[in-house]
Amino acid sequence: MRVNLGIIKGWGVFQRPFALLLLLAATGAGGPDVYAQFRIWGEIREKLQFRDGYHRLKGPEDKGFVVNAQRTRLGLEFEKNNLGFVMTVEDARIWGESKDNRSEAGFGLSSAYFFINFCQRFTFDIGRRPLDYDDGRYMTGPGWGDVTKAVDALMFKYRSLDLKTKADIGFSLSNNYGHVDFLTTYTVDWFKYYVWAWTSREFGNRDLVWTLLYAQDVNQRKPFPENGAEVPEPGSRLVNRYTVGTYFYLFQDRPVNGLVYGYGQWGKNAFGQRLNAYLASVQLKYRPHPKWEFVAAYDFISGNDYSRPDYADGHRSQAFDRFLGARHSMLGYMDYFNVRGADDLTQGAGLHQPYLRLYYRPHPKHRIELSGRYFALVQPYVIDKSGTSDAVTPAGYTRLPRSLGGEMDLHYRYDVFEDFWVRAGYSVMLPTATMERLSGIAPGNSRFSHFAYVVLTYKPVLFDSERHAARRAEKAAQAIRAAQALIK
């Protein structure tokens, strides 16, 4: 029912002052100038997998099985007057992984840090956080894995006002003995000290984006696991490893665009081996239509030539270590090649990976991916597990054909709602005799290796002060329009 206020006696006297008070209240005039943001979000992810050759070729006696991994997160973000904090509580577990009807330990913090914005361009933060740069090849945070790879660190950040120039500098240290009075041996397979610097510059309208990363990780030297090489006791010496990587993103917003990047590693790894390792990649993308995208790419990872004495005796290494990088999808979805230095299926002999990928979006909520990859060793010499090494190679090593085989992958994603999506995938590995031998299986005896998964992810925003403020602003705008109408 609409009421005509004009018929109320005396309303004309108070109409204009009342409208002015209404206008002041709607615009917030006279109120305190306090800037505050608060956001709460959650995530529950169910990852159902059928593993029948995932991560390792299927041997004659191996049987496939079904496993479900659940990851739960609750995140808090708060900022007021250029001071704030971020905290993410995380729990990861396998269904049925319990003892006496109690959950196994899988609870922790994936991020917990506070930050200070000195101005619009400089920020300092300190605490626990994941590190994520570029495409995640060398450092990345949450992803396929169930537990976030996080570091305890302090960081200084710079962001230009136009956001075309960015820079980060950080430092981290690790200690697995808690509060102790004197230096003790650091026994965890993790860095002791870590320093990194990253910068990015955008040229033109994203015609070229260039980034540069420098990282130095310091470890306490460990005994070399192979060949009984003599090394000092752990903790008696620190070794430094240096990594430099650069990226060139070309014409990112155009139908034809590309990416070229490369990394180099020098210094010494945790086993005291002198490093001279490399990683490089080139990618070409073509979008002939908004629904279609074609990708052709090639990855190269350097490896050890064990026919040379200085590599066979463990004094030198060309095996690249991806450190905190993504372990899934970069070198296939079946995760045979994680490339953690020599701790890999290739035994540090390096890897060639050319691949083709096709994306199709029949609808904004649906995406289909089809990809094919080929794998081959860079160096043909590996550790001889059969005890029949070739006469031309050093004792304990053998020469194998370089070809490892191919992988085919089909993936599908459906964005059911804004905060709920479904992913499904199926992968097949077609190995060669070389890959069978590296997997400890006699040539011709591996069985059909395949892998399937379905992932359900629900990631709602429980509260967002910006959205709340936007709703309040809309109500205020309605009140202003009503007040202006009364004044007229």
XYZ file of C-alpha atoms in Angstrom:
488
model
C 0.000 0.000 0.000
C 1.386 3.400 -0.936
C 0.907 6.267 1.534
C 0.704 9.877 0.342
C 2.760 11.760 2.946
C 1.530 15.057 1.568
C -1.823 14.619 3.295
C -0.133 14.461 6.741
C -0.538 17.809 8.437
C 2.755 19.714 8.658
C 4.706 17.266 6.515
C 5.685 19.982 4.053
C 7.628 21.801 6.819
C 9.747 18.730 7.679
C 9.961 17.138 4.239
C 13.226 18.813 3.078
C 15.142 18.527 6.434
C 14.049 14.897 6.788
C 15.230 14.124 3.254
C 18.615 15.783 3.961
C 19.071 13.669 7.118
C 18.140 10.574 5.101
C 20.681 11.538 2.431
C 23.468 12.044 5.026
C 22.704 8.680 6.644
C 22.721 6.900 3.283
C 26.074 8.381 2.231
C 27.696 7.798 5.638
C 28.708 11.461 6.031
C 30.288 12.228 9.379
C 31.164 8.572 10.089
C 34.666 7.308 10.912
C 36.984 6.478 7.992
C 37.934 2.881 8.834
C 39.019 0.412 6.146
C 38.459 -3.230 7.030
C 38.031 -6.421 5.032
C 37.112 -9.853 6.306
C 36.658 -13.038 4.335
C 35.915 -16.646 5.325
C 36.005 -19.495 2.857
C 35.919 -23.272 3.045
C 36.764 -26.267 0.891
C 35.924 -29.952 0.903
C 37.455 -32.063 -1.859
C 36.771 -35.752 -2.454
C 39.269 -37.434 -4.800
C 38.146 -40.933 -5.789
C 40.820 -42.859 -7.715
C 41.130 -46.219 -9.409
C 44.862 -46.995 -9.310
C 45.883 -49.790 -11.650
C 49.243 -48.591 -12.880
C 49.316 -45.084 -11.417
C 52.824 -43.913 -10.414
C 54.292 -47.355 -11.192
C 53.851 -49.816 -14.046
C 51.589 -52.763 -13.300
C 53.525 -55.983 -12.853
C 52.283 -59.570 -13.331
C 51.197 -59.926 -9.677
C 49.897 -56.388 -9.061
C 46.191 -55.715 -8.538
C 44.337 -52.440 -8.987
C 42.346 -50.867 -6.149
C 40.056 -47.935 -5.340
C 41.065 -45.238 -2.860
C 39.426 -41.964 -1.829
C 41.373 -39.000 -0.457
C 39.566 -36.211 1.352
C 40.922 -32.713 1.865
C 39.204 -30.119 4.060
C 40.173 -26.472 4.415
C 38.916 -23.426 6.266
C 40.463 -20.069 5.420
C 40.325 -16.709 7.198
C 41.524 -13.432 5.691
C 41.400 -10.118 7.562
C 42.768 -6.649 6.827
C 42.255 -3.345 8.618
C 44.198 -0.129 8.141
C 46.996 -1.830 6.138
C 47.535 -4.586 8.717
C 46.077 -8.074 8.369
C 46.526 -11.803 8.584
C 45.790 -14.963 6.573
C 45.206 -18.366 8.134
C 44.210 -21.655 6.491
C 43.454 -24.766 8.530
C 43.873 -27.984 6.567
C 43.031 -31.646 7.135
C 43.981 -34.438 4.718
C 43.193 -38.125 5.105
C 42.386 -41.321 3.252
C 38.965 -42.855 3.783
C 39.294 -45.619 6.331
C 42.710 -44.439 7.479
C 41.874 -44.679 11.175
C 42.950 -46.519 14.283
C 40.549 -47.644 16.992
C 37.835 -45.589 15.314
C 39.917 -42.429 15.705
C 41.274 -40.322 12.871
C 44.963 -40.480 12.077
C 46.957 -37.274 12.358
C 46.383 -35.256 9.208
C 45.534 -31.843 10.631
C 47.658 -28.733 10.360
C 48.135 -25.199 9.068
C 48.879 -24.667 5.397
C 49.114 -20.899 5.890
C 49.374 -18.657 8.935
C 51.012 -15.276 8.411
C 50.381 -11.590 9.004
C 51.242 -8.723 6.683
C 51.821 -4.986 6.743
C 51.132 -2.709 3.759
C 53.564 0.158 4.100
C 51.948 1.930 1.166
C 50.168 0.949 -2.015
C 53.342 -0.643 -3.363
C 55.280 -2.318 -0.530
C 54.169 -5.228 1.698
C 55.928 -7.254 4.387
C 54.607 -10.593 5.668
C 55.944 -13.291 7.960
C 54.717 -16.786 8.853
C 53.729 -20.015 7.084
C 52.599 -19.878 3.475
C 52.708 -21.770 0.157
C 54.918 -20.329 -2.591
C 53.490 -20.152 -6.097
C 55.311 -18.575 -9.044
C 54.702 -18.657 -12.786
C 53.339 -22.045 -13.918
C 54.408 -23.826 -10.719
C 57.252 -25.712 -12.376
C 59.713 -24.908 -9.581
C 57.508 -23.561 -6.759
C 53.802 -24.090 -6.277
C 51.237 -24.377 -3.492
C 47.974 -26.332 -3.405
C 47.233 -28.608 -6.303
C 46.666 -32.279 -7.002
C 48.369 -33.351 -3.783
C 46.385 -33.685 -0.606
C 48.740 -31.648 1.604
C 49.840 -28.116 0.749
C 53.575 -27.582 0.322
C 54.210 -24.631 2.618
C 57.288 -22.907 4.025
C 57.846 -20.788 7.135
C 59.276 -17.555 5.804
C 59.379 -13.794 5.741
C 58.788 -11.866 2.516
C 59.052 -8.352 1.112
C 56.808 -7.580 -1.869
C 56.641 -4.738 -4.362
C 53.743 -4.060 -6.708
C 53.682 -1.016 -8.986
C 50.497 1.048 -9.092
C 49.658 -0.261 -12.569
C 50.601 -3.846 -11.464
C 52.896 -4.236 -14.468
C 56.006 -4.528 -12.298
C 56.193 -7.009 -9.404
C 58.984 -8.236 -7.156
C 59.324 -10.587 -4.146
C 62.254 -11.305 -1.824
C 61.992 -14.038 0.827
C 63.947 -15.990 3.412
C 63.158 -19.248 5.234
C 64.903 -21.556 7.685
C 64.094 -25.037 8.986
C 64.798 -26.926 12.218
C 63.469 -30.365 13.108
C 64.607 -30.402 16.754
C 62.561 -27.545 18.153
C 64.159 -25.609 21.012
C 67.756 -26.774 21.464
C 70.794 -25.002 22.894
C 73.417 -25.975 20.316
C 73.637 -26.934 16.644
C 72.433 -30.459 15.901
C 72.300 -32.559 12.741
C 69.424 -31.642 10.452
C 68.075 -35.030 9.353
C 64.954 -34.075 7.386
C 64.943 -34.246 3.561
C 64.293 -30.515 3.360
C 66.338 -27.341 3.074
C 68.073 -25.858 6.101
C 68.056 -22.286 4.742
C 66.304 -20.900 1.704
C 66.509 -17.505 -0.041
C 64.651 -16.483 -3.188
C 63.947 -13.411 -5.299
C 61.388 -13.099 -8.098
C 60.498 -10.246 -10.416
C 58.027 -9.774 -13.255
C 57.568 -7.052 -15.854
C 54.723 -6.635 -18.347
C 55.403 -4.879 -21.648
C 52.697 -3.428 -23.850
C 49.230 -4.906 -23.639
C 50.544 -8.262 -22.360
C 52.472 -8.708 -25.585
C 55.431 -9.756 -23.453
C 55.540 -10.708 -19.782
C 59.042 -11.472 -18.536
C 59.837 -13.030 -15.155
C 63.101 -13.918 -13.438
C 63.584 -16.185 -10.414
C 66.680 -16.689 -8.270
C 66.689 -19.305 -5.506
C 69.378 -20.586 -3.151
C 68.778 -23.523 -0.841
C 71.335 -24.573 1.775
C 71.476 -28.161 3.050
C 73.536 -30.131 5.532
C 75.529 -32.653 3.531
C 74.224 -36.228 3.540
C 75.838 -39.617 2.709
C 75.561 -40.460 -0.979
C 73.150 -43.424 -1.272
C 74.873 -45.193 -4.183
C 78.333 -46.680 -4.719
C 79.455 -46.056 -1.135
C 81.062 -42.678 -1.848
C 82.966 -41.315 1.136
C 81.510 -38.072 2.482
C 81.759 -36.178 5.779
C 79.295 -36.860 8.561
C 75.904 -35.127 8.236
C 75.809 -31.693 9.822
C 79.558 -31.134 9.526
C 79.278 -29.131 6.329
C 76.736 -26.930 4.559
C 76.288 -27.118 0.796
C 74.668 -24.471 -1.430
C 72.559 -25.008 -4.515
C 71.672 -22.117 -6.849
C 68.719 -22.092 -9.253
C 67.932 -19.410 -11.838
C 64.825 -19.479 -14.036
C 63.364 -17.082 -16.586
C 59.985 -17.013 -18.380
C 58.820 -15.245 -21.537
C 55.032 -15.112 -21.983
C 54.319 -13.988 -25.563
C 51.058 -12.398 -26.839
C 48.951 -13.877 -24.051
C 45.662 -12.264 -25.127
C 45.917 -13.169 -28.804
C 44.728 -16.245 -30.723
C 48.338 -17.374 -31.174
C 50.518 -17.117 -28.095
C 53.505 -18.852 -26.612
C 55.619 -19.526 -23.567
C 59.361 -20.111 -23.406
C 61.256 -20.714 -20.200
C 64.396 -22.275 -18.848
C 66.084 -23.095 -15.529
C 69.654 -23.772 -14.546
C 71.022 -25.325 -11.338
C 74.582 -24.987 -10.058
C 76.500 -25.403 -6.833
C 76.146 -28.640 -4.870
C 73.165 -30.767 -3.930
C 72.585 -32.323 -0.505
C 74.918 -35.222 -1.378
C 77.798 -32.893 -2.177
C 77.654 -33.540 -5.938
C 78.670 -30.663 -8.178
C 75.649 -29.597 -10.215
C 75.336 -28.463 -13.799
C 71.663 -29.177 -14.535
C 69.085 -27.617 -16.848
C 65.383 -27.599 -17.582
C 63.762 -25.937 -20.594
C 60.343 -25.797 -22.209
C 58.630 -24.200 -25.180
C 54.843 -24.069 -25.662
C 52.760 -22.833 -28.582
C 49.015 -22.259 -28.242
C 46.486 -21.595 -30.979
C 42.855 -20.547 -30.368
C 41.024 -20.571 -33.706
C 37.695 -20.244 -31.887
C 36.651 -19.467 -28.288
C 35.620 -23.118 -27.924
C 38.863 -24.626 -29.223
C 42.510 -24.451 -28.203
C 45.485 -26.446 -29.500
C 48.764 -26.756 -27.589
C 52.063 -28.132 -28.858
C 54.963 -28.250 -26.413
C 58.325 -29.785 -25.632
C 60.077 -30.241 -22.272
C 63.750 -31.040 -21.758
C 65.363 -32.055 -18.454
C 69.102 -32.666 -18.384
C 70.500 -35.956 -17.079
C 73.644 -37.792 -16.027
C 75.883 -39.513 -18.526
C 76.958 -42.487 -16.412
C 79.464 -43.581 -19.044
C 81.685 -40.765 -17.750
C 83.648 -41.607 -14.574
C 82.956 -38.300 -12.806
C 79.190 -38.959 -13.070
C 79.390 -42.699 -12.438
C 81.360 -42.234 -9.204
C 78.869 -39.690 -7.874
C 81.090 -36.592 -7.866
C 79.045 -34.678 -10.466
C 75.389 -34.533 -11.453
C 73.277 -33.096 -14.244
C 69.993 -34.274 -12.690
C 67.644 -31.300 -12.256
C 65.648 -31.118 -9.009
C 62.238 -29.447 -9.286
C 62.298 -28.806 -5.531
C 58.863 -27.356 -4.548
C 57.456 -27.655 -8.073
C 54.257 -29.352 -9.171
C 54.561 -33.138 -9.177
C 51.385 -33.774 -11.176
C 50.501 -33.126 -14.843
C 53.784 -31.395 -15.748
C 55.303 -34.722 -16.848
C 52.146 -36.713 -17.373
C 49.040 -37.329 -15.289
C 50.146 -40.791 -14.199
C 53.118 -39.299 -12.323
C 55.846 -41.706 -13.388
C 58.405 -38.926 -13.694
C 58.534 -36.623 -10.700
C 62.136 -35.548 -11.338
C 63.508 -34.999 -7.851
C 67.120 -35.172 -8.967
C 68.304 -38.799 -9.191
C 65.318 -39.890 -7.093
C 63.218 -40.630 -10.159
C 62.249 -43.503 -12.442
C 64.870 -42.284 -14.919
C 67.564 -42.527 -12.182
C 68.637 -38.993 -13.067
C 69.334 -39.808 -16.736
C 67.157 -36.894 -17.932
C 63.930 -36.730 -19.909
C 62.570 -35.612 -23.295
C 58.818 -34.918 -23.386
C 57.074 -33.639 -26.525
C 53.295 -33.506 -26.241
C 50.096 -32.326 -27.909
C 46.984 -31.142 -26.109
C 43.491 -30.239 -27.287
C 40.921 -28.246 -25.273
C 37.266 -28.040 -26.225
C 34.610 -25.952 -24.453
C 31.158 -26.878 -25.763
C 29.662 -24.667 -23.037
C 31.140 -22.160 -20.536
C 30.542 -24.713 -17.772
C 32.114 -27.667 -19.590
C 35.708 -28.299 -20.653
C 37.207 -31.386 -22.317
C 40.937 -32.051 -22.626
C 42.644 -34.682 -24.769
C 46.426 -35.018 -24.650
C 49.184 -37.328 -25.807
C 52.800 -37.445 -24.549
C 55.973 -39.220 -25.541
C 58.844 -39.892 -23.130
C 62.503 -40.675 -23.814
C 65.746 -40.686 -21.843
C 68.295 -37.964 -22.511
C 71.203 -40.242 -21.558
C 70.973 -44.010 -22.241
C 72.990 -45.241 -19.246
C 71.272 -46.327 -16.035
C 72.077 -48.437 -12.994
C 72.136 -52.113 -13.943
C 69.722 -53.965 -11.645
C 70.232 -57.265 -13.451
C 73.994 -57.519 -12.795
C 74.866 -57.830 -16.511
C 76.379 -54.429 -17.312
C 77.909 -53.717 -20.703
C 81.665 -53.941 -21.028
C 81.898 -50.397 -22.417
C 80.145 -48.815 -19.411
C 81.428 -48.413 -15.869
C 80.783 -51.302 -13.522
C 77.233 -51.304 -12.224
C 75.708 -49.499 -15.216
C 74.114 -50.593 -18.477
C 73.020 -48.973 -21.729
C 69.348 -49.076 -22.728
C 67.319 -47.779 -25.704
C 66.167 -44.234 -24.921
C 62.456 -44.603 -25.737
C 60.212 -44.990 -22.655
C 56.753 -45.005 -24.204
C 53.700 -42.776 -24.384
C 50.762 -41.646 -22.284
C 47.217 -40.797 -23.410
C 44.891 -38.708 -21.243
C 41.253 -37.676 -21.377
C 39.881 -35.153 -18.850
C 36.565 -33.444 -18.272
C 35.483 -30.609 -15.990
C 31.959 -29.452 -15.230
C 31.366 -26.262 -13.236
C 28.027 -27.177 -11.700
C 27.809 -23.966 -9.682
C 30.139 -21.048 -9.026
C 31.630 -22.797 -5.992
C 31.113 -26.471 -6.891
C 32.746 -28.361 -9.752
C 33.406 -31.925 -10.874
C 36.502 -33.273 -12.617
C 37.006 -36.713 -14.127
C 39.878 -38.263 -16.011
C 41.258 -41.430 -17.550
C 44.911 -42.106 -18.463
C 46.725 -44.986 -20.166
C 50.462 -45.697 -20.259
C 51.995 -47.596 -23.189
C 55.515 -48.550 -22.033
C 58.555 -49.812 -23.870
C 60.988 -52.494 -22.722
C 63.277 -49.765 -21.333
C 60.569 -48.436 -19.062
C 59.735 -51.961 -17.931
C 63.361 -52.596 -16.990
C 63.564 -49.275 -15.106
C 60.412 -50.303 -13.215
C 61.966 -53.640 -12.212
C 59.768 -55.678 -14.597
C 61.074 -58.123 -17.176
C 60.483 -56.837 -20.740
C 57.089 -57.924 -22.026
C 55.756 -58.835 -18.558
C 54.063 -55.568 -17.593
C 50.279 -55.583 -17.650
C 47.884 -52.930 -18.960
C 48.503 -49.820 -16.830
C 45.728 -47.269 -16.526
C 44.365 -44.747 -14.050
C 40.954 -43.111 -13.520
C 39.691 -40.490 -11.089
C 36.678 -38.383 -10.140
C 37.160 -35.253 -8.035
C 34.326 -33.342 -6.352
C 35.262 -29.892 -5.041
C 33.026 -27.593 -3.031
C 34.683 -24.262 -2.194
C 32.140 -21.749 -0.900
C 32.785 -18.216 0.334
C 31.070 -18.186 3.723
C 31.407 -14.450 4.293
C 32.970 -11.590 2.331
C 32.905 -8.065 3.710
C 33.319 -6.583 0.220
C 30.198 -8.362 -0.989
C 28.430 -7.337 2.206
C 29.558 -3.734 1.664
C 28.365 -3.886 -1.941
C 24.914 -4.963 -0.788
C 24.887 -2.150 1.783
C 26.008 0.317 -0.881
C 23.147 -0.760 -3.137
C 20.667 -0.241 -0.302
C 22.263 3.144 0.399
C 21.943 4.086 -3.278
C 18.259 3.214 -3.168
C 17.850 5.406 -0.087
C 19.702 8.277 -1.794
C 17.447 8.065 -4.808
C 14.412 8.098 -2.529
C 15.758 11.126 -0.591
C 16.569 13.013 -3.803
C 13.052 12.379 -5.021
C 11.666 13.909 -1.789
C 13.927 16.963 -2.050
C 12.727 17.639 -5.571
